[in-house]
Amino acid sequence: MESDVVSIDVPQSFPGHVRVYSMPVRSLEFVDVPLANADEVATFATSKRNDEHLSGRWLLGHCLGLWGVDDLGVLEIARDEHRAPRVTFLQGMWKNTPLPSFSISHSDGQVFLALSDSEFNVGIDAEPAQRALATNAFDLISKGDELERLRKNPESAMTLWTSKEAIQKAMQMGMHLNPRKIEVSIGQSIQNISIENSNIQLVNWAIRGYQLALAIRPKTTDILTAEDQLLEETRMAMLDRPEWGVGCNTNRNNV
């Protein structure tokens, strides 16, 4: 199945290392996808959703190997309060080697993956280039001047939609960030966008019949692992209790 994986050139340089890949959605067995989670897979109601998920996780595992991450057995996919996923080490591994950020998009039988350096959050979205967005849905994604421009240029709707989806993912918020609050310049393929004190680089382009959008932004905070939190709590406790300091504090008068 490795022969199905295609590397996609990104028509824009970014401050961090970014790679994009794609492959067709396949029917895979759970046991053949190391980064799949049994509890998550059990919630899928359709075989289509199951195949998309497993294909995306298989592609992620394969491309992590291309990135230089050798042992998938010590990794898992964790989600934050907005269900934004990240690659992390299994609890108890006590490893802090930087791991790349990732984003996955499924569309029309194809899965797309973006990887970036660990100090960035990345988002990718893809839709068939010929797919149209119903005009009565325009006001669900745009408002004000942007909405008026969209109504005058309805052919730009899918580019606008994928751009906003990619930004939502890069912001690690998904639909918790209202797309109407994201303002994107229609007709501009490469642009910088500022949202909630975050500077986002956005590029959108068409390739092999798909409209793609890629967004990347510097991480504002590091996510602490359970081990990081334990070490920090221990450090703070030692500061509060000087007698826990390193070394031996003895006094003959106390013997």
PDB file of C-alpha atoms in Angstrom:
ATOM      1  CA  MET A   1       0.000   0.000   0.000  1.00  0.00           C
ATOM      2  CA  GLU A   2       3.047   2.256   0.329  1.00  0.00           C
ATOM      3  CA  SER A   3       2.970   2.670  -3.450  1.00  0.00           C
ATOM      4  CA  ASP A   4      -0.396   4.458  -3.109  1.00  0.00           C
ATOM      5  CA  VAL A   5       1.144   7.291  -1.078  1.00  0.00           C
ATOM      6  CA  VAL A   6       1.807  10.471  -3.058  1.00  0.00           C
ATOM      7  CA  SER A   7       3.913  13.421  -1.882  1.00  0.00           C
ATOM      8  CA  ILE A   8       2.317  16.764  -2.797  1.00  0.00           C
ATOM      9  CA  ASP A   9       4.347  19.905  -3.433  1.00  0.00           C
ATOM     10  CA  VAL A  10       3.169  22.971  -1.517  1.00  0.00           C
ATOM     11  CA  PRO A  11       3.320  26.184  -3.624  1.00  0.00           C
ATOM     12  CA  GLN A  12       4.594  28.267  -0.705  1.00  0.00           C
ATOM     13  CA  SER A  13       7.551  28.206   1.655  1.00  0.00           C
ATOM     14  CA  PHE A  14       6.819  28.229   5.379  1.00  0.00           C
ATOM     15  CA  PRO A  15       9.035  29.107   8.349  1.00  0.00           C
ATOM     16  CA  GLY A  16       8.732  25.511   9.535  1.00  0.00           C
ATOM     17  CA  HIS A  17       9.187  22.219   7.735  1.00  0.00           C
ATOM     18  CA  VAL A  18       5.880  21.199   6.113  1.00  0.00           C
ATOM     19  CA  ARG A  19       5.029  18.078   4.127  1.00  0.00           C
ATOM     20  CA  VAL A  20       1.748  17.060   2.466  1.00  0.00           C
ATOM     21  CA  TYR A  21       0.772  13.540   1.358  1.00  0.00           C
ATOM     22  CA  SER A  22      -2.290  11.788  -0.031  1.00  0.00           C
ATOM     23  CA  MET A  23      -3.551   8.287  -0.812  1.00  0.00           C
ATOM     24  CA  PRO A  24      -6.856   6.617  -1.723  1.00  0.00           C
ATOM     25  CA  VAL A  25      -9.116   5.536   1.124  1.00  0.00           C
ATOM     26  CA  ARG A  26      -8.762   1.775   1.634  1.00  0.00           C
ATOM     27  CA  SER A  27     -10.645  -0.854   3.645  1.00  0.00           C
ATOM     28  CA  LEU A  28      -8.183  -1.760   6.394  1.00  0.00           C
ATOM     29  CA  GLU A  29      -8.229  -4.016   9.431  1.00  0.00           C
ATOM     30  CA  PHE A  30      -7.932  -2.336  12.808  1.00  0.00           C
ATOM     31  CA  VAL A  31      -4.962  -4.532  13.775  1.00  0.00           C
ATOM     32  CA  ASP A  32      -3.007  -3.220  10.781  1.00  0.00           C
ATOM     33  CA  VAL A  33      -3.221   0.416  11.925  1.00  0.00           C
ATOM     34  CA  PRO A  34      -1.002   1.003  14.999  1.00  0.00           C
ATOM     35  CA  LEU A  35      -2.260   4.542  15.697  1.00  0.00           C
ATOM     36  CA  ALA A  36      -5.958   3.636  15.627  1.00  0.00           C
ATOM     37  CA  ASN A  37      -7.914   3.728  18.894  1.00  0.00           C
ATOM     38  CA  ALA A  38     -10.428   0.927  19.502  1.00  0.00           C
ATOM     39  CA  ASP A  39     -12.824   3.081  21.544  1.00  0.00           C
ATOM     40  CA  GLU A  40     -12.920   5.753  18.843  1.00  0.00           C
ATOM     41  CA  VAL A  41     -13.353   3.274  15.993  1.00  0.00           C
ATOM     42  CA  ALA A  42     -16.242   1.622  17.866  1.00  0.00           C
ATOM     43  CA  THR A  43     -18.252   4.868  17.640  1.00  0.00           C
ATOM     44  CA  PHE A  44     -18.359   4.919  13.820  1.00  0.00           C
ATOM     45  CA  ALA A  45     -21.794   4.163  12.427  1.00  0.00           C
ATOM     46  CA  THR A  46     -20.798   3.533   8.793  1.00  0.00           C
ATOM     47  CA  SER A  47     -18.124   1.524   7.013  1.00  0.00           C
ATOM     48  CA  LYS A  48     -17.269   4.661   5.007  1.00  0.00           C
ATOM     49  CA  ARG A  49     -16.333   6.575   8.153  1.00  0.00           C
ATOM     50  CA  ASN A  50     -14.423   3.552   9.461  1.00  0.00           C
ATOM     51  CA  ASP A  51     -12.416   3.249   6.235  1.00  0.00           C
ATOM     52  CA  GLU A  52     -11.659   6.978   6.139  1.00  0.00           C
ATOM     53  CA  HIS A  53     -10.443   7.012   9.722  1.00  0.00           C
ATOM     54  CA  LEU A  54      -8.272   3.914   9.453  1.00  0.00           C
ATOM     55  CA  SER A  55      -6.814   5.086   6.136  1.00  0.00           C
ATOM     56  CA  GLY A  56      -5.946   8.450   7.664  1.00  0.00           C
ATOM     57  CA  ARG A  57      -4.283   6.875  10.697  1.00  0.00           C
ATOM     58  CA  TRP A  58      -2.394   4.398   8.510  1.00  0.00           C
ATOM     59  CA  LEU A  59      -1.142   7.258   6.299  1.00  0.00           C
ATOM     60  CA  LEU A  60      -0.105   9.191   9.409  1.00  0.00           C
ATOM     61  CA  GLY A  61       1.881   6.240  10.744  1.00  0.00           C
ATOM     62  CA  HIS A  62       3.568   5.641   7.399  1.00  0.00           C
ATOM     63  CA  CYS A  63       4.521   9.295   6.974  1.00  0.00           C
ATOM     64  CA  LEU A  64       5.769   9.607  10.553  1.00  0.00           C
ATOM     65  CA  GLY A  65       8.262   6.939   9.512  1.00  0.00           C
ATOM     66  CA  LEU A  66       9.276   9.070   6.527  1.00  0.00           C
ATOM     67  CA  TRP A  67       9.665  11.996   8.951  1.00  0.00           C
ATOM     68  CA  GLY A  68      12.077   9.930  11.056  1.00  0.00           C
ATOM     69  CA  VAL A  69       9.811   8.647  13.842  1.00  0.00           C
ATOM     70  CA  ASP A  70      10.748   4.975  14.003  1.00  0.00           C
ATOM     71  CA  ASP A  71       8.667   3.278  16.721  1.00  0.00           C
ATOM     72  CA  LEU A  72       4.905   3.730  16.419  1.00  0.00           C
ATOM     73  CA  GLY A  73       4.397   1.334  19.314  1.00  0.00           C
ATOM     74  CA  VAL A  74       5.299   4.026  21.870  1.00  0.00           C
ATOM     75  CA  LEU A  75       2.893   6.614  20.395  1.00  0.00           C
ATOM     76  CA  GLU A  76      -0.783   7.398  20.637  1.00  0.00           C
ATOM     77  CA  ILE A  77      -3.172  10.057  19.362  1.00  0.00           C
ATOM     78  CA  ALA A  78      -4.507  12.285  22.131  1.00  0.00           C
ATOM     79  CA  ARG A  79      -7.276  14.890  21.837  1.00  0.00           C
ATOM     80  CA  ASP A  80      -7.758  18.158  23.690  1.00  0.00           C
ATOM     81  CA  GLU A  81     -11.007  19.709  24.929  1.00  0.00           C
ATOM     82  CA  HIS A  82     -11.890  20.721  21.344  1.00  0.00           C
ATOM     83  CA  ARG A  83     -11.021  17.216  20.073  1.00  0.00           C
ATOM     84  CA  ALA A  84      -7.997  18.552  18.208  1.00  0.00           C
ATOM     85  CA  PRO A  85      -5.660  15.554  17.771  1.00  0.00           C
ATOM     86  CA  ARG A  86      -1.923  15.382  18.410  1.00  0.00           C
ATOM     87  CA  VAL A  87       0.751  12.693  18.396  1.00  0.00           C
ATOM     88  CA  THR A  88       2.157  12.015  21.847  1.00  0.00           C
ATOM     89  CA  PHE A  89       4.150   9.369  23.679  1.00  0.00           C
ATOM     90  CA  LEU A  90       2.267   6.779  25.695  1.00  0.00           C
ATOM     91  CA  GLN A  91       1.959   7.691  29.357  1.00  0.00           C
ATOM     92  CA  GLY A  92       4.858   6.192  31.274  1.00  0.00           C
ATOM     93  CA  MET A  93       7.358   6.331  28.393  1.00  0.00           C
ATOM     94  CA  TRP A  94       9.010   9.446  29.896  1.00  0.00           C
ATOM     95  CA  LYS A  95      10.096  10.737  26.499  1.00  0.00           C
ATOM     96  CA  ASN A  96      10.043  14.358  25.380  1.00  0.00           C
ATOM     97  CA  THR A  97      11.486  14.092  21.872  1.00  0.00           C
ATOM     98  CA  PRO A  98       9.639  16.652  19.685  1.00  0.00           C
ATOM     99  CA  LEU A  99       6.959  15.045  17.528  1.00  0.00           C
ATOM    100  CA  PRO A 100       5.491  16.681  14.411  1.00  0.00           C
ATOM    101  CA  SER A 101       2.060  18.283  14.336  1.00  0.00           C
ATOM    102  CA  PHE A 102      -0.420  16.827  11.880  1.00  0.00           C
ATOM    103  CA  SER A 103      -3.767  17.405  10.207  1.00  0.00           C
ATOM    104  CA  ILE A 104      -5.911  14.998   8.173  1.00  0.00           C
ATOM    105  CA  SER A 105      -8.688  15.619   5.656  1.00  0.00           C
ATOM    106  CA  HIS A 106     -10.911  13.084   3.871  1.00  0.00           C
ATOM    107  CA  SER A 107     -12.749  13.876   0.667  1.00  0.00           C
ATOM    108  CA  ASP A 108     -14.373  11.888  -2.126  1.00  0.00           C
ATOM    109  CA  GLY A 109     -12.397   8.675  -1.569  1.00  0.00           C
ATOM    110  CA  GLN A 110      -9.063  10.370  -0.899  1.00  0.00           C
ATOM    111  CA  VAL A 111      -7.220  11.113   2.355  1.00  0.00           C
ATOM    112  CA  PHE A 112      -4.822  14.040   2.726  1.00  0.00           C
ATOM    113  CA  LEU A 113      -2.222  14.516   5.465  1.00  0.00           C
ATOM    114  CA  ALA A 114      -0.109  17.512   6.464  1.00  0.00           C
ATOM    115  CA  LEU A 115       2.880  17.287   8.825  1.00  0.00           C
ATOM    116  CA  SER A 116       4.795  20.214  10.285  1.00  0.00           C
ATOM    117  CA  ASP A 117       7.585  20.867  12.782  1.00  0.00           C
ATOM    118  CA  SER A 118       6.517  20.500  16.402  1.00  0.00           C
ATOM    119  CA  GLU A 119       6.596  24.236  17.155  1.00  0.00           C
ATOM    120  CA  PHE A 120       3.747  24.859  14.701  1.00  0.00           C
ATOM    121  CA  ASN A 121       0.096  23.827  14.417  1.00  0.00           C
ATOM    122  CA  VAL A 122      -0.985  22.835  10.922  1.00  0.00           C
ATOM    123  CA  GLY A 123      -4.370  22.442   9.273  1.00  0.00           C
ATOM    124  CA  ILE A 124      -5.314  20.969   5.904  1.00  0.00           C
ATOM    125  CA  ASP A 125      -8.630  20.649   4.088  1.00  0.00           C
ATOM    126  CA  ALA A 126      -9.531  19.308   0.653  1.00  0.00           C
ATOM    127  CA  GLU A 127     -12.627  19.092  -1.536  1.00  0.00           C
ATOM    128  CA  PRO A 128     -13.190  18.107  -5.166  1.00  0.00           C
ATOM    129  CA  ALA A 129     -12.417  21.209  -7.229  1.00  0.00           C
ATOM    130  CA  GLN A 130     -15.687  20.929  -9.178  1.00  0.00           C
ATOM    131  CA  ARG A 131     -17.885  20.594  -6.091  1.00  0.00           C
ATOM    132  CA  ALA A 132     -20.168  23.591  -5.533  1.00  0.00           C
ATOM    133  CA  LEU A 133     -21.415  25.089  -2.302  1.00  0.00           C
ATOM    134  CA  ALA A 134     -25.135  25.900  -2.230  1.00  0.00           C
ATOM    135  CA  THR A 135     -25.712  29.656  -2.319  1.00  0.00           C
ATOM    136  CA  ASN A 136     -28.145  29.428   0.594  1.00  0.00           C
ATOM    137  CA  ALA A 137     -25.212  28.258   2.745  1.00  0.00           C
ATOM    138  CA  PHE A 138     -23.041  31.303   2.003  1.00  0.00           C
ATOM    139  CA  ASP A 139     -24.232  33.221   5.059  1.00  0.00           C
ATOM    140  CA  LEU A 140     -23.268  30.275   7.270  1.00  0.00           C
ATOM    141  CA  ILE A 141     -19.579  30.798   6.484  1.00  0.00           C
ATOM    142  CA  SER A 142     -19.364  34.531   5.688  1.00  0.00           C
ATOM    143  CA  LYS A 143     -20.745  37.872   6.769  1.00  0.00           C
ATOM    144  CA  GLY A 144     -20.507  41.552   5.880  1.00  0.00           C
ATOM    145  CA  ASP A 145     -18.267  42.592   2.984  1.00  0.00           C
ATOM    146  CA  GLU A 146     -16.897  39.068   2.602  1.00  0.00           C
ATOM    147  CA  LEU A 147     -20.406  37.700   2.119  1.00  0.00           C
ATOM    148  CA  GLU A 148     -21.141  40.315  -0.535  1.00  0.00           C
ATOM    149  CA  ARG A 149     -17.932  39.472  -2.393  1.00  0.00           C
ATOM    150  CA  LEU A 150     -18.778  35.771  -2.190  1.00  0.00           C
ATOM    151  CA  ARG A 151     -22.231  36.347  -3.685  1.00  0.00           C
ATOM    152  CA  LYS A 152     -20.596  38.187  -6.569  1.00  0.00           C
ATOM    153  CA  ASN A 153     -18.014  35.398  -7.002  1.00  0.00           C
ATOM    154  CA  PRO A 154     -19.844  32.139  -6.179  1.00  0.00           C
ATOM    155  CA  GLU A 155     -17.189  30.117  -8.019  1.00  0.00           C
ATOM    156  CA  SER A 156     -14.816  30.986  -5.142  1.00  0.00           C
ATOM    157  CA  ALA A 157     -17.032  29.349  -2.506  1.00  0.00           C
ATOM    158  CA  MET A 158     -15.146  26.060  -2.265  1.00  0.00           C
ATOM    159  CA  THR A 159     -11.778  27.805  -2.027  1.00  0.00           C
ATOM    160  CA  LEU A 160     -13.175  29.966   0.761  1.00  0.00           C
ATOM    161  CA  TRP A 161     -14.680  26.970   2.545  1.00  0.00           C
ATOM    162  CA  THR A 162     -11.517  24.832   2.482  1.00  0.00           C
ATOM    163  CA  SER A 163      -9.435  27.833   3.591  1.00  0.00           C
ATOM    164  CA  LYS A 164     -11.617  28.387   6.643  1.00  0.00           C
ATOM    165  CA  GLU A 165     -11.646  24.685   7.490  1.00  0.00           C
ATOM    166  CA  ALA A 166      -7.827  24.600   7.342  1.00  0.00           C
ATOM    167  CA  ILE A 167      -7.631  27.661   9.592  1.00  0.00           C
ATOM    168  CA  GLN A 168     -10.042  26.123  12.123  1.00  0.00           C
ATOM    169  CA  LYS A 169      -7.766  23.079  12.299  1.00  0.00           C
ATOM    170  CA  ALA A 170      -4.575  25.141  12.590  1.00  0.00           C
ATOM    171  CA  MET A 171      -6.207  27.062  15.440  1.00  0.00           C
ATOM    172  CA  GLN A 172      -6.954  23.661  17.072  1.00  0.00           C
ATOM    173  CA  MET A 173     -10.582  24.692  17.530  1.00  0.00           C
ATOM    174  CA  GLY A 174     -12.571  23.082  14.723  1.00  0.00           C
ATOM    175  CA  MET A 175     -16.148  24.371  14.614  1.00  0.00           C
ATOM    176  CA  HIS A 176     -15.663  25.927  18.050  1.00  0.00           C
ATOM    177  CA  LEU A 177     -14.240  28.781  15.946  1.00  0.00           C
ATOM    178  CA  ASN A 178     -17.155  30.195  13.962  1.00  0.00           C
ATOM    179  CA  PRO A 179     -16.172  30.329  10.248  1.00  0.00           C
ATOM    180  CA  ARG A 180     -18.003  33.667   9.934  1.00  0.00           C
ATOM    181  CA  LYS A 181     -15.371  35.139  12.278  1.00  0.00           C
ATOM    182  CA  ILE A 182     -12.557  34.124   9.908  1.00  0.00           C
ATOM    183  CA  GLU A 183     -12.043  36.693   7.161  1.00  0.00           C
ATOM    184  CA  VAL A 184     -10.281  35.408   4.043  1.00  0.00           C
ATOM    185  CA  SER A 185      -9.476  37.465   0.959  1.00  0.00           C
ATOM    186  CA  ILE A 186     -11.346  35.990  -2.000  1.00  0.00           C
ATOM    187  CA  GLY A 187      -9.129  35.375  -5.017  1.00  0.00           C
ATOM    188  CA  GLN A 188      -5.851  35.567  -3.082  1.00  0.00           C
ATOM    189  CA  SER A 189      -4.125  32.162  -2.983  1.00  0.00           C
ATOM    190  CA  ILE A 190      -1.386  33.063  -0.474  1.00  0.00           C
ATOM    191  CA  GLN A 191      -2.117  35.314   2.501  1.00  0.00           C
ATOM    192  CA  ASN A 192      -1.436  36.023   6.161  1.00  0.00           C
ATOM    193  CA  ILE A 193      -4.364  36.153   8.559  1.00  0.00           C
ATOM    194  CA  SER A 194      -4.508  37.345  12.162  1.00  0.00           C
ATOM    195  CA  ILE A 195      -6.965  35.656  14.542  1.00  0.00           C
ATOM    196  CA  GLU A 196      -6.983  35.972  18.325  1.00  0.00           C
ATOM    197  CA  ASN A 197      -3.353  37.180  18.427  1.00  0.00           C
ATOM    198  CA  SER A 198      -2.268  34.305  16.178  1.00  0.00           C
ATOM    199  CA  ASN A 199      -0.542  34.896  12.853  1.00  0.00           C
ATOM    200  CA  ILE A 200      -1.633  32.273  10.320  1.00  0.00           C
ATOM    201  CA  GLN A 201      -0.082  31.614   6.938  1.00  0.00           C
ATOM    202  CA  LEU A 202      -2.593  30.286   4.428  1.00  0.00           C
ATOM    203  CA  VAL A 203      -2.130  28.871   0.955  1.00  0.00           C
ATOM    204  CA  ASN A 204      -4.760  27.290  -1.301  1.00  0.00           C
ATOM    205  CA  TRP A 205      -4.250  25.575  -4.628  1.00  0.00           C
ATOM    206  CA  ALA A 206      -5.744  23.000  -6.990  1.00  0.00           C
ATOM    207  CA  ILE A 207      -4.103  19.667  -7.778  1.00  0.00           C
ATOM    208  CA  ARG A 208      -5.327  16.445  -9.418  1.00  0.00           C
ATOM    209  CA  GLY A 209      -8.956  17.556  -9.343  1.00  0.00           C
ATOM    210  CA  TYR A 210      -8.954  18.700  -5.702  1.00  0.00           C
ATOM    211  CA  GLN A 211      -9.006  22.112  -4.079  1.00  0.00           C
ATOM    212  CA  LEU A 212      -6.554  22.152  -1.177  1.00  0.00           C
ATOM    213  CA  ALA A 213      -5.983  24.642   1.622  1.00  0.00           C
ATOM    214  CA  LEU A 214      -3.088  24.556   4.087  1.00  0.00           C
ATOM    215  CA  ALA A 215      -2.772  26.778   7.165  1.00  0.00           C
ATOM    216  CA  ILE A 216       0.078  26.950   9.670  1.00  0.00           C
ATOM    217  CA  ARG A 217       0.669  29.010  12.800  1.00  0.00           C
ATOM    218  CA  PRO A 218       3.278  29.092  15.584  1.00  0.00           C
ATOM    219  CA  LYS A 219       2.184  27.313  18.744  1.00  0.00           C
ATOM    220  CA  THR A 220       1.428  29.713  21.562  1.00  0.00           C
ATOM    221  CA  THR A 221       1.832  27.224  24.426  1.00  0.00           C
ATOM    222  CA  ASP A 222       3.279  23.762  24.899  1.00  0.00           C
ATOM    223  CA  ILE A 223       0.921  20.979  25.966  1.00  0.00           C
ATOM    224  CA  LEU A 224       2.195  19.231  29.093  1.00  0.00           C
ATOM    225  CA  THR A 225       2.167  15.449  29.194  1.00  0.00           C
ATOM    226  CA  ALA A 226       1.154  13.607  32.370  1.00  0.00           C
ATOM    227  CA  GLU A 227       4.849  13.061  33.075  1.00  0.00           C
ATOM    228  CA  ASP A 228       5.589  16.774  32.555  1.00  0.00           C
ATOM    229  CA  GLN A 229       2.829  17.675  35.011  1.00  0.00           C
ATOM    230  CA  LEU A 230       4.119  15.205  37.597  1.00  0.00           C
ATOM    231  CA  LEU A 231       7.663  16.563  37.321  1.00  0.00           C
ATOM    232  CA  GLU A 232       6.403  20.138  37.647  1.00  0.00           C
ATOM    233  CA  GLU A 233       4.277  19.274  40.683  1.00  0.00           C
ATOM    234  CA  THR A 234       7.285  17.530  42.263  1.00  0.00           C
ATOM    235  CA  ARG A 235       9.498  20.528  41.579  1.00  0.00           C
ATOM    236  CA  MET A 236       7.004  22.907  43.174  1.00  0.00           C
ATOM    237  CA  ALA A 237       6.649  20.633  46.187  1.00  0.00           C
ATOM    238  CA  MET A 238      10.432  20.598  46.633  1.00  0.00           C
ATOM    239  CA  LEU A 239      10.501  24.386  46.557  1.00  0.00           C
ATOM    240  CA  ASP A 240       7.904  24.446  49.331  1.00  0.00           C
ATOM    241  CA  ARG A 241       9.830  21.893  51.387  1.00  0.00           C
ATOM    242  CA  PRO A 242      13.561  22.817  51.537  1.00  0.00           C
ATOM    243  CA  GLU A 243      14.334  19.618  53.455  1.00  0.00           C
ATOM    244  CA  TRP A 244      13.477  17.724  50.234  1.00  0.00           C
ATOM    245  CA  GLY A 245      16.431  19.348  48.494  1.00  0.00           C
ATOM    246  CA  VAL A 246      19.182  17.426  46.791  1.00  0.00           C
ATOM    247  CA  GLY A 247      21.973  16.286  49.089  1.00  0.00           C
ATOM    248  CA  CYS A 248      22.160  15.387  52.717  1.00  0.00           C
ATOM    249  CA  ASN A 249      21.416  18.027  55.339  1.00  0.00           C
ATOM    250  CA  THR A 250      22.812  16.664  58.617  1.00  0.00           C
ATOM    251  CA  ASN A 251      23.531  18.254  61.939  1.00  0.00           C
ATOM    252  CA  ARG A 252      25.469  16.509  64.706  1.00  0.00           C
ATOM    253  CA  ASN A 253      23.177  18.106  67.278  1.00  0.00           C
ATOM    254  CA  ASN A 254      20.286  16.166  65.758  1.00  0.00           C
ATOM    255  CA  VAL A 255      22.025  12.780  65.900  1.00  0.00           C
TER     256      VAL A 255
END
